[in-house]
PDB file of C-alpha atoms in Angstrom:
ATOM      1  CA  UNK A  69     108.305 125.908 123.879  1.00 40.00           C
ATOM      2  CA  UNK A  70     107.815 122.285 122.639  1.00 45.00           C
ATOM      3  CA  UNK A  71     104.326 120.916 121.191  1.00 43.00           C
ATOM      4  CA  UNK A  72     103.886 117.450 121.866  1.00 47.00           C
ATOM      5  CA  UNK A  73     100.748 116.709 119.328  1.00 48.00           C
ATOM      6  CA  UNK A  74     101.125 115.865 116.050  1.00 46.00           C
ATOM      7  CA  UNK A  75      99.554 116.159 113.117  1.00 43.00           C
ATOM      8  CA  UNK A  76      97.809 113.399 110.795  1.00 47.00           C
ATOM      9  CA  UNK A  77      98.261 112.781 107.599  1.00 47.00           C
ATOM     10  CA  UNK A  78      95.496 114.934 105.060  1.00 47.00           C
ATOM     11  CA  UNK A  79      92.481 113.093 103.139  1.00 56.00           C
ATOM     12  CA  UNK A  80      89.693 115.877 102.885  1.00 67.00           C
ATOM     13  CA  UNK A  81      89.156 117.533  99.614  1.00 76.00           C
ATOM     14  CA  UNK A  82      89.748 120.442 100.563  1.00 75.00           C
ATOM     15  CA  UNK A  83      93.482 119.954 101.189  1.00 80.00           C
ATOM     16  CA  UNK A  84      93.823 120.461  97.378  1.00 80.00           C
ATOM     17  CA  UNK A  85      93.067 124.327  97.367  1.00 83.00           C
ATOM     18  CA  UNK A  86      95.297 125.132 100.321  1.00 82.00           C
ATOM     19  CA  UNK A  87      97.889 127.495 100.256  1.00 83.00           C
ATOM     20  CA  UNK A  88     100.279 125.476 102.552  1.00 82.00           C
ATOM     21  CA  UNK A  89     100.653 122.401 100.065  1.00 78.00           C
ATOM     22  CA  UNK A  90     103.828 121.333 100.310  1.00 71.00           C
ATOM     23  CA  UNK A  91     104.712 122.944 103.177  1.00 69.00           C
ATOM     24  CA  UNK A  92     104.664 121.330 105.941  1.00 63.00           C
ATOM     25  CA  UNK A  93     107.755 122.321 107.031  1.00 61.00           C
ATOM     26  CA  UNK A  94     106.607 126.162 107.983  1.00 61.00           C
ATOM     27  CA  UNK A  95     103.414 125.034 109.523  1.00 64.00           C
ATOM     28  CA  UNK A  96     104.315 121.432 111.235  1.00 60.00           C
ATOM     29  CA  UNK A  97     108.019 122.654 112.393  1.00 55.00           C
ATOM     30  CA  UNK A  98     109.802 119.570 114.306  1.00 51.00           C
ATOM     31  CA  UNK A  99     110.626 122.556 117.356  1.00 47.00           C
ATOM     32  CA  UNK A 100     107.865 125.336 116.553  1.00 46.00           C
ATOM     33  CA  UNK A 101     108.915 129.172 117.042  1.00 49.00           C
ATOM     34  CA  UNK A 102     107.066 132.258 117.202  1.00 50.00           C
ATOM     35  CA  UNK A 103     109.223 133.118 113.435  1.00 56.00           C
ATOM     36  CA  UNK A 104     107.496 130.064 112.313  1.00 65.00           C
ATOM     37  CA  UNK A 105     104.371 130.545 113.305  1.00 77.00           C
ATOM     38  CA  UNK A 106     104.372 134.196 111.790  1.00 82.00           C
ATOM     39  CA  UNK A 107     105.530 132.707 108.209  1.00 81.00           C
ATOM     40  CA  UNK A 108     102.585 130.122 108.425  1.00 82.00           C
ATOM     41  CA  UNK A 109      99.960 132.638 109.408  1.00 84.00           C
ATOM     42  CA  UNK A 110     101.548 134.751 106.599  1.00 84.00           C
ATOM     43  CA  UNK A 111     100.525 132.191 103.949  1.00 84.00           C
ATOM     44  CA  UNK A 112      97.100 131.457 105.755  1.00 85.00           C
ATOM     45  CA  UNK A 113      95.935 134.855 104.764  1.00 84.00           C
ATOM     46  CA  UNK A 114      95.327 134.303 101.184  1.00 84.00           C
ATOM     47  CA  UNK A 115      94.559 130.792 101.695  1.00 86.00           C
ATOM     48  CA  UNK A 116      90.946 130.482 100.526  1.00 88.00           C
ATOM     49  CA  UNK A 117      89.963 127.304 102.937  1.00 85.00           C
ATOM     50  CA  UNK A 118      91.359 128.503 106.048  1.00 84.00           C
ATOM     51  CA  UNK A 119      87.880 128.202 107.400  1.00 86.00           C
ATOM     52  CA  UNK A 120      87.175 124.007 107.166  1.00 83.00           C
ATOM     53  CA  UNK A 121      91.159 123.880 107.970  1.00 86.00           C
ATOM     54  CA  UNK A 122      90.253 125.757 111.100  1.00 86.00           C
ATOM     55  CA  UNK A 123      87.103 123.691 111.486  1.00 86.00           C
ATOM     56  CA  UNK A 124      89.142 120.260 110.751  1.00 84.00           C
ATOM     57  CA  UNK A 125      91.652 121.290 113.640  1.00 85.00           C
ATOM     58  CA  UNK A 126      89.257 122.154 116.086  1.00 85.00           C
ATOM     59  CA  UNK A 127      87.382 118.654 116.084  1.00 86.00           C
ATOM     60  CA  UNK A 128      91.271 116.793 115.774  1.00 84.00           C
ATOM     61  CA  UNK A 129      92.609 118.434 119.005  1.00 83.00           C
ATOM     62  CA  UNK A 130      89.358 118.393 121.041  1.00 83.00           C
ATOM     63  CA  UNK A 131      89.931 119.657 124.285  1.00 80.00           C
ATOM     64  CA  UNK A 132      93.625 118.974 124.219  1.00 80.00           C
ATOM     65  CA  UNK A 133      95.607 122.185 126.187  1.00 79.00           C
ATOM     66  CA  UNK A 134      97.720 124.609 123.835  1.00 79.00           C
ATOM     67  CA  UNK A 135     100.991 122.706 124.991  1.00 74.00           C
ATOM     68  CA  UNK A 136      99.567 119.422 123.317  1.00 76.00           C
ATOM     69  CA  UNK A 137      98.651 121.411 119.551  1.00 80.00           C
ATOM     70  CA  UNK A 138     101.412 121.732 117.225  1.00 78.00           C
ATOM     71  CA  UNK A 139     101.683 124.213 114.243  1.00 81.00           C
ATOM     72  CA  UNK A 140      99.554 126.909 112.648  1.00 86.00           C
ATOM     73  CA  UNK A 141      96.455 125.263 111.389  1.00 86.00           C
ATOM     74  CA  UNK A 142      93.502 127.362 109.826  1.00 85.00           C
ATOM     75  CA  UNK A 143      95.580 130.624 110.447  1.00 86.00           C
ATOM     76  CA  UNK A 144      95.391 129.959 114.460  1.00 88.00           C
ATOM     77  CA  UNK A 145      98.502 129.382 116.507  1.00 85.00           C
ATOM     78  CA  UNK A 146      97.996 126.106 119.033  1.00 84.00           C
ATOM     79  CA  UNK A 147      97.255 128.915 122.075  1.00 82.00           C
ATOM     80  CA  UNK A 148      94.440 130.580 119.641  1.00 85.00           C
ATOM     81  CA  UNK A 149      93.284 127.630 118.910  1.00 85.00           C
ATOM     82  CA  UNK A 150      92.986 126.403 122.519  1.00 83.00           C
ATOM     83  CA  UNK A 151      91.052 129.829 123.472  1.00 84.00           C
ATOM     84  CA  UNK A 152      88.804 128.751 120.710  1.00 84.00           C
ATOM     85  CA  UNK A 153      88.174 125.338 121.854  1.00 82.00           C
ATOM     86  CA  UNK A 154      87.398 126.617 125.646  1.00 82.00           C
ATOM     87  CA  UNK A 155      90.998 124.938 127.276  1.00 77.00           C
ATOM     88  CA  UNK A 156      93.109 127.811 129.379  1.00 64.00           C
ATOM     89  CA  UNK A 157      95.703 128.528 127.244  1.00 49.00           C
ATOM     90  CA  UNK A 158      98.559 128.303 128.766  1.00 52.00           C
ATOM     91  CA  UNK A 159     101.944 128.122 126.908  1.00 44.00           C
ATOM     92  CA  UNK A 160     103.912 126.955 129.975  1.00 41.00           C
ATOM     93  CA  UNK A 161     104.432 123.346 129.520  1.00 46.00           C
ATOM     94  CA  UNK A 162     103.239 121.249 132.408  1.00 48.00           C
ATOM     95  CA  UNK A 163     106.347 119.841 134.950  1.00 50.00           C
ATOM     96  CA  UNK A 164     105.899 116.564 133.112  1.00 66.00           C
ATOM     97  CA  UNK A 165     103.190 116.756 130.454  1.00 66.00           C
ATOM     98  CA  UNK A 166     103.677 112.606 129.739  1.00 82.00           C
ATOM     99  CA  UNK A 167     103.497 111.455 133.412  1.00 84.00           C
ATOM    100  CA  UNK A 168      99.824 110.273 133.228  1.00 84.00           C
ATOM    101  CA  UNK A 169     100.534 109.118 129.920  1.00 88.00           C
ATOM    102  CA  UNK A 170     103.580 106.892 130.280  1.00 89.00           C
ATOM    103  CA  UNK A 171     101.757 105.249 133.559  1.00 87.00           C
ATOM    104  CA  UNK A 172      98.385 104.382 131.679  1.00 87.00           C
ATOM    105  CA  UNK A 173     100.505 103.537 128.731  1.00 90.00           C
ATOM    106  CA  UNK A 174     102.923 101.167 131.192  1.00 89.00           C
ATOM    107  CA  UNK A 175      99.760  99.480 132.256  1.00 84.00           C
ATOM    108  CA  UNK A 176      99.188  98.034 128.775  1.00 83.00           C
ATOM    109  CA  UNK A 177      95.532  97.314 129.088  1.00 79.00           C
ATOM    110  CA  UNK A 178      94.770 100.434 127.094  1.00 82.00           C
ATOM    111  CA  UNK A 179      94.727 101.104 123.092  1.00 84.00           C
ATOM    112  CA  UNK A 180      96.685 104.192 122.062  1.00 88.00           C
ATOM    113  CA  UNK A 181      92.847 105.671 121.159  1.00 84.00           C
ATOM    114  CA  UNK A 182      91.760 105.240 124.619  1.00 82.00           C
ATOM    115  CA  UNK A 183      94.945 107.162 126.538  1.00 87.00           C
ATOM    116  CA  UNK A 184      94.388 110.236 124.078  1.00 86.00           C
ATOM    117  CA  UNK A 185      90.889 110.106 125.337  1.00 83.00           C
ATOM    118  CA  UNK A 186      91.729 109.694 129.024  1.00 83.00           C
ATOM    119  CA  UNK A 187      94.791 112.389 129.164  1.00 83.00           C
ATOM    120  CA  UNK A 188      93.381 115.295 126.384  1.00 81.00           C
ATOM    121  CA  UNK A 189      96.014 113.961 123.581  1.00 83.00           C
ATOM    122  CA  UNK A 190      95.935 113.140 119.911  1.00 86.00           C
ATOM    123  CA  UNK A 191      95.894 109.405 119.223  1.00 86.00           C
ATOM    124  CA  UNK A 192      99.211 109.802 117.382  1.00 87.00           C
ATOM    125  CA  UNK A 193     101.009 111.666 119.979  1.00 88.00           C
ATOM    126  CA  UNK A 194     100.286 108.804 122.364  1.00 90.00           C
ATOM    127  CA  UNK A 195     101.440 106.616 119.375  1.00 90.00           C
ATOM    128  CA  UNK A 196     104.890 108.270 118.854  1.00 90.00           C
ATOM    129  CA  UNK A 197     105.221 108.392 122.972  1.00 90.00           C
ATOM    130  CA  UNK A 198     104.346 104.796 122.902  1.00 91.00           C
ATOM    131  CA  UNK A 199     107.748 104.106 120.482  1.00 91.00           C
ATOM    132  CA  UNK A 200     109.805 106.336 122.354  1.00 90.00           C
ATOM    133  CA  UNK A 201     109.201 103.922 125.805  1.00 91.00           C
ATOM    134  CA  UNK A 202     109.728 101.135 123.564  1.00 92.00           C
ATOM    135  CA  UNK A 203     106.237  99.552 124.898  1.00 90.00           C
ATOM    136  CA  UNK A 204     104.230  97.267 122.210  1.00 90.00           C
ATOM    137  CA  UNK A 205     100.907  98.464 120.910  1.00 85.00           C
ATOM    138  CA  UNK A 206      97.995  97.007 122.755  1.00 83.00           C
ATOM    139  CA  UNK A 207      95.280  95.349 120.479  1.00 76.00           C
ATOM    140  CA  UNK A 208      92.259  94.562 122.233  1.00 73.00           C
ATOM    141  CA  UNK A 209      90.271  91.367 121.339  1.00 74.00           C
ATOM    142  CA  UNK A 210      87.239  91.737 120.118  1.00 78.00           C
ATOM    143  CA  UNK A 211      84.391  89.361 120.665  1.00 86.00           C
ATOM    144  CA  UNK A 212      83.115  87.415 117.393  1.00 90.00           C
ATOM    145  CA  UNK A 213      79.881  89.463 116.889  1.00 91.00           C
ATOM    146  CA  UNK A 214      82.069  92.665 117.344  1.00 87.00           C
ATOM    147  CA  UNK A 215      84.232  91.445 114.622  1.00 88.00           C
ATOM    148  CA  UNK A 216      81.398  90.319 112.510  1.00 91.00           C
ATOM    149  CA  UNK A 217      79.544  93.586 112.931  1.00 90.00           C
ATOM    150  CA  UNK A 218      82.727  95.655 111.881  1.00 85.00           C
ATOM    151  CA  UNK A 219      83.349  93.958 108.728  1.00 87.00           C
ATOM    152  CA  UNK A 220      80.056  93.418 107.065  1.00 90.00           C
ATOM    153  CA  UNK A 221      78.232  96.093 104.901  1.00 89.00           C
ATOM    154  CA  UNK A 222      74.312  95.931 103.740  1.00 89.00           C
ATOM    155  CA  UNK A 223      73.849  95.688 100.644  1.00 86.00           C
ATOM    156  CA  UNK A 224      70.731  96.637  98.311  1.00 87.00           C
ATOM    157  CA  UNK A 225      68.072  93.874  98.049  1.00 88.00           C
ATOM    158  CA  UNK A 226      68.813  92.216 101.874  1.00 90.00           C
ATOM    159  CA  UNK A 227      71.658  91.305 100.921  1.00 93.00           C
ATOM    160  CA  UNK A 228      75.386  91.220 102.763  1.00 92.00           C
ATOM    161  CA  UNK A 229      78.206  91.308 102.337  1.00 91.00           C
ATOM    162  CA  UNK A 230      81.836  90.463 104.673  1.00 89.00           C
ATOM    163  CA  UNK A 231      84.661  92.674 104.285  1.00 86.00           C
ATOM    164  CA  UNK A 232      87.979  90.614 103.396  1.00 82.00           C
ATOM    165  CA  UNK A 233      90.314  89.491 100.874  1.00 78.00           C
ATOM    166  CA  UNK A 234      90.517  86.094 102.159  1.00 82.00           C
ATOM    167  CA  UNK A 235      88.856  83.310  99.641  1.00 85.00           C
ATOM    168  CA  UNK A 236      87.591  82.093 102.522  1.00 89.00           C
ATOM    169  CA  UNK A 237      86.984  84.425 105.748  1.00 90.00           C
ATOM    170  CA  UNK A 238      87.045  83.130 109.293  1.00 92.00           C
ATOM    171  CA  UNK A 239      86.027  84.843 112.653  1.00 90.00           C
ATOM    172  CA  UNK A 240      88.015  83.162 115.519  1.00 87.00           C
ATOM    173  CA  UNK A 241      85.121  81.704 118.064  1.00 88.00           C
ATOM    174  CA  UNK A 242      86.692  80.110 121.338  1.00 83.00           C
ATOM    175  CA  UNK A 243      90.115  80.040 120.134  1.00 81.00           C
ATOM    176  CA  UNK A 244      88.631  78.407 116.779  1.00 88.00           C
ATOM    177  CA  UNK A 245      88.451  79.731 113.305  1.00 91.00           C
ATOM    178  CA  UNK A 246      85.296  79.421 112.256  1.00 93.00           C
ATOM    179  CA  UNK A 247      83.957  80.855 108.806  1.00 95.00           C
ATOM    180  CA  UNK A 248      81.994  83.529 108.113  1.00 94.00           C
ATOM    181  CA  UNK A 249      79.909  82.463 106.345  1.00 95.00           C
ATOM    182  CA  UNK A 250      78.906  79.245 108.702  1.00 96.00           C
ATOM    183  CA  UNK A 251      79.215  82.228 111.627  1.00 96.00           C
ATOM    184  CA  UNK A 252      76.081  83.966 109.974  1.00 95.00           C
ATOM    185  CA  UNK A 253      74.393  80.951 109.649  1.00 96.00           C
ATOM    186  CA  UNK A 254      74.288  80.075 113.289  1.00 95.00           C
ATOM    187  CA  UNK A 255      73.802  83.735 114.078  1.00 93.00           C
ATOM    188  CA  UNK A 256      70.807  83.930 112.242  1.00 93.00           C
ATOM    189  CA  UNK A 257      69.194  80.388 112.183  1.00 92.00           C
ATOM    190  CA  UNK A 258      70.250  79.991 115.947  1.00 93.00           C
ATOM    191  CA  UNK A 259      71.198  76.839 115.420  1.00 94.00           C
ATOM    192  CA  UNK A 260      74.968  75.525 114.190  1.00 95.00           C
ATOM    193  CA  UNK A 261      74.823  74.300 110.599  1.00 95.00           C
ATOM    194  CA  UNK A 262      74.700  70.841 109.368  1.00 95.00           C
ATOM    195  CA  UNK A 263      76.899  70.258 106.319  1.00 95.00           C
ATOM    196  CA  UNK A 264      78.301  72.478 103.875  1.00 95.00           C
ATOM    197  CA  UNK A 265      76.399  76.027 103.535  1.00 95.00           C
ATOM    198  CA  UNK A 266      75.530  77.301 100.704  1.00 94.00           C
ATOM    199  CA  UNK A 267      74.510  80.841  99.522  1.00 93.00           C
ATOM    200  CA  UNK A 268      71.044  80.584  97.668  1.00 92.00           C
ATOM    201  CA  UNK A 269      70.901  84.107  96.067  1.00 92.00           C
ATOM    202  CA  UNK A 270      72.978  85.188  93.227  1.00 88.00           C
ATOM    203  CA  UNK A 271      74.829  88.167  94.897  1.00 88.00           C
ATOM    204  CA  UNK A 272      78.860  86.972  95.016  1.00 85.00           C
ATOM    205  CA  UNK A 273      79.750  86.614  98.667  1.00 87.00           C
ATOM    206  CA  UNK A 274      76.292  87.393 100.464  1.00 92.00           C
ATOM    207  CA  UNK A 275      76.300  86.198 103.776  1.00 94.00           C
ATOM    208  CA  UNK A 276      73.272  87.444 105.069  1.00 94.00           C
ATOM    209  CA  UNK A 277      71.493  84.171 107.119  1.00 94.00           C
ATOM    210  CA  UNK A 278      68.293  84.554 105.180  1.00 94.00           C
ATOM    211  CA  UNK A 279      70.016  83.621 101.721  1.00 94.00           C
ATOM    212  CA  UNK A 280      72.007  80.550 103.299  1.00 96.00           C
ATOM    213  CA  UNK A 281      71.434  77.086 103.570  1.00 95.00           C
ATOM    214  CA  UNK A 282      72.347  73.829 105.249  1.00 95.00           C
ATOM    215  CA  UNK A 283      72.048  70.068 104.870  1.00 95.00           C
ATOM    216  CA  UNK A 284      68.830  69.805 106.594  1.00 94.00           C
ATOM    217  CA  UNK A 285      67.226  73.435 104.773  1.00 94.00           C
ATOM    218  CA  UNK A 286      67.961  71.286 101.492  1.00 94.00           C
ATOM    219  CA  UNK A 287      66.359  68.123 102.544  1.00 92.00           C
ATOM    220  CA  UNK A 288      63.521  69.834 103.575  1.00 92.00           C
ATOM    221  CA  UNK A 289      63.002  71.559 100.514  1.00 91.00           C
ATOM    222  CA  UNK A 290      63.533  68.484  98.564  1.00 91.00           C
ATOM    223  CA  UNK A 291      61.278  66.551 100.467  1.00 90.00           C
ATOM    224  CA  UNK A 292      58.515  69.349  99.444  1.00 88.00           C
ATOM    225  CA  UNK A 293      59.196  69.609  96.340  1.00 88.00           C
ATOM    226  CA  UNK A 294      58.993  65.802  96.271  1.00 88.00           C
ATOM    227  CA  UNK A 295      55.456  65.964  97.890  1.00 86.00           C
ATOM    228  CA  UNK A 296      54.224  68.696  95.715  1.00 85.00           C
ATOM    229  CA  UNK A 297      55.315  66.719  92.352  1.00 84.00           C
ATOM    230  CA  UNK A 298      53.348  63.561  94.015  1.00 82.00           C
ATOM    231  CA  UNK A 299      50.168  65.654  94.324  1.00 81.00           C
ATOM    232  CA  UNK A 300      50.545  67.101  90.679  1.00 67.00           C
TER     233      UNK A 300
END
């Protein structure tokens, strides 16, 4: 029988403790066997984090079928797993498991994320199948304020803060590149800025609106400071 999900990469903290560090080829087999499954499980007995393992796997393959898991994971083959998860397990491979795949993935209006979702698959098996057809990865545009909002992080005090390594960030607006921090500006002021802006509190890159300024801010605040030193 061949599996057709694979497996990501592992970043929780709990990896550390486990008892199949290392050995990845016993539990993530390129052509899994019943032999290898019964070595994995072996070594998932004494493992002492086969429960968040299990837990880990279960949220990772959804409500993908046990034909789209691949290797042992939390001491459950991919057909205990899929009992555990609700899906009919059925170890029978579908007549062509990629069908709906390949034709939503042919269409190339969809992200790799967003087939997974639609046929029951892991994001990376639709990745890999995506190489195999030789097909380019979709990359969806995403409008300015989409951008804006996924690279920008509050910071303490009102303040924040753009995500990049750029000197000088720029969102593209209309086929334009238009920077960030003039971007906040007019998405705050509601109003496109006049001259150079400038950042008016002393955190290093704060973009939030209410801490930027603009030709005409400045002139207004030296004409009042001007009127309040004529009044003194």
């Amino acid at each position: 029988m061949t599996y057709h999900l694979a497996y990501a990469p592992p970043i929780e903290p709990w990896r550390e403790q486990a008892a199949c560090a290392g050995r990845s080829d016993v539990f993530f087999p390129r052509h899994g066997t019943p032999t290898d499954e019964t070595a994995a499980q072996t070594v998932c007995a004494d493992c002492p984090v086969t429960v968040p393992c299990l837990a880990t796997a279960l949220v990772d393959e959804g409500k993908a079928p046990a034909y789209a898991r691949v290797g042992v994971r939390g001491g459950h083959t991919p057909v205990e797993r899929a009992r555990l998860a609700g899906v009919v397990a059925d170890e029978v491979d579908e007549p062509d498991p990629f069908a709906e795949m390949d034709r939503l993935l042919q269409l190339g209006t969809m992200t790799d994320k967003d087939v997974a979702e639609r046929v029951g698959a892991a994001t990376v098996t639709v990745h890999r199948r995506r190489q195999k057809l030789g097909l380019p990865p979709v990359r969806l545009r995403l409008a300015p304020e989409e951008v804006f909002a996924a690279n920008t992080v509050a910071v303490r005090g009102g303040h924040l803060v753009y995500l990049s390594t750029a000197q000088k960030p720029a969102i593209t607006v209309n086929g334009q590149a238009v920077l960030v921090v003039r971007f906040a500006f007019a998405r705050g002021h509601g109003r496109q800025p006049e001259g150079q802006v400038h950042r008016v509190c002393a955190v290093q890159g704060c973009i939030a609106w209410e801490h930027l300024s603009d030709a005409v801010i400045r002139g207004k605040q030296r004409s009042a400071r001007q009127q309040l030193q004529q009044t003194a």
